[in-house]
Every structure is written in C-alpha cells, then in structure tokens.
Amino acid sequence: MHLETKRLILRKFEETDFERVFLIDSNPEVMKYIGVPPLSDIGQSKNIIKMIQQQYLDNGIGRLAVIEKESNLLIGWSGLKFLTQEINGYNNIYELGYRFMPEYWGKGYALESAKASLDYGFNDLNIDIIYAMAHCENEGSNHILRKLGFEKTGEFTEPDGLCFWYELKRKNN
Ligand SMILES: CC(C)(COP(=O)(O)OP(=O)(O)OC[C@H]1O[C@@H](n2cnc3c(N)ncnc32)[C@H](O)[C@@H]1OP(=O)(O)O)[C@@H](O)C(=O)NCCC(=O)NCCS
C-alpha cells in the first residue's frame, strides 16, 4: 500500500530503512513520551522493521514510512496499527500513531500524514472507529488528536505516567 499527500509519500517499510529508523528511535527528544527507552544498538532498528513487516502480513496493515517528497528522505513514520496486545482494556482495534525526526517538526507533517491514514482507514478499510493514545504531557500529540477530531474518552496509567485515550468514529453520510 502507498498513500500520497501534497508533500509526503507514505509507503511500507523496507529493510534498507534501518539507518533512518535508528536515527529516529535513538533520539531521546523523540522518545521522551513514548514509554520505551531510546534505541542504543542499530540492530534493534532492523528488528523493528522486521516486526512491522510481519504486521503487514498478519494484519494487512502497520505503520508506514513517511518520505518527504522535497528531499526524498525518510523523515518519520505514521499510520494505523492493528493492536493485538491489550492496552487500556482494548484489543484487536486500529490505532493511529506518528513519530518524526525533530528537524521536521512544526511543518504540519504529523497532521498531513495522519489525515491520509484516517481517510484510508475509514474509506478504504471501512473501519468504524479508530483509537489513539498520548502521554498526558505530550502537548503536541494531544493537540493534533483534538485537531483531527478525536474525542478523549479515557485515561490510563503506564509505568511512565498518565496517558489519554482517544476515539474517532467514521462519519456516515
Ligand atoms: C508529536 C509530533 C508527531 C508532532 O509532529 P509535527 O509534524 O511537528 O506536528 P504538526 O506540525 O503537524 O503540528 C500540528 C499542530 O500541533 C501543534 N504542535 C506540534 N507540536 C507541538 C508541541 N510540542 N507543543 C504544542 N503544540 C504542538 C502545532 O503547533 C500544530 O498546531 P496548529 O495546526 O493548530 O497550528 C512530533 O513532535 C514527534 O514526532 N514527537 C515525538 C514522537 C511522539 O511523541 N509521537 C506521538 C506519540 S503519542
């Protein structure tokens, strides 16, 4: 699968993306509110790509690499994941997420990519409800989710603190 917006291409992860994934996931600023420590070994990013590729096969969906058209560089990831491990009492649901390199923050890329993923989920996959979550102090992500129309429907506690739980329903018209 392949999604395109004005400035971005969202495509499946490939093995050769591991260096860019490591740059993202080893950055403490990026990982501040994620609840897992930054990567310390580049081999871990190869495993992450393998895991996501397995999700494509098992679930027909997974996070997508985001390529900035202007530079042709992988600048982050965005998209829907089918959750197969229980979080906040939910399981087997579609969840929206995104993560970008700090050099590319503040350009509207998170919103632009999220909108494309939501359109795909609601209109192509016919998903009725898409979920999302963010650490309570992650101002940027909470702002983006509200701006996309998500409604905060709950709170739950992770080892690194309180997280907000969001839902967005498909508009039937
Ligand atoms: C959160 C993150 C994805 C935002 O990406 P981004 O591309 O900079 O976001 P956008 O440029 O699309 O911003 C959209 C809106 O959110 C606001 N915003 C973004 N980051 C913000 C921040 N740290 N504090 C307050 N507002 C913020 C923008 O001002 C913009 O608001 P507006 O459209 O009302 O003017 C990015 O900071 C990131 O990758 N963080 C690390 C990973 C992460 O936390 N992922 C989310 C986990 S739940």
mmCIF file of C-alpha atoms in Angstrom, residues 115-128 130 170-173:
data_model
loop_
_atom_site.group_PDB
_atom_site.id
_atom_site.type_symbol
_atom_site.label_atom_id
_atom_site.label_comp_id
_atom_site.label_asym_id
_atom_site.label_seq_id
_atom_site.Cartn_x
_atom_site.Cartn_y
_atom_site.Cartn_z
ATOM 1 C CA LYS A 115 -5.312 12.751 7.793
ATOM 2 C CA ALA A 116 -4.234 10.473 4.935
ATOM 3 C CA SER A 117 -4.124 7.456 7.263
ATOM 4 C CA LEU A 118 -7.546 8.229 8.717
ATOM 5 C CA ASP A 119 -9.057 8.626 5.237
ATOM 6 C CA TYR A 120 -7.576 5.298 4.237
ATOM 7 C CA GLY A 121 -8.825 3.582 7.391
ATOM 8 C CA PHE A 122 -12.354 4.925 7.246
ATOM 9 C CA ASN A 123 -12.914 4.942 3.480
ATOM 10 C CA ASP A 124 -10.820 2.048 2.131
ATOM 11 C CA LEU A 125 -10.751 -0.322 5.093
ATOM 12 C CA ASN A 126 -14.234 0.670 6.313
ATOM 13 C CA ILE A 127 -13.106 0.823 9.918
ATOM 14 C CA ASP A 128 -15.888 2.175 12.153
ATOM 15 C CA ILE A 130 -10.049 4.462 15.160
ATOM 16 C CA ARG A 170 -16.334 7.207 10.961
ATOM 17 C CA LYS A 171 -18.724 9.855 9.673
ATOM 18 C CA ASN A 172 -21.574 8.122 7.874
ATOM 19 C CA ASN A 173 -23.101 10.345 5.267
#
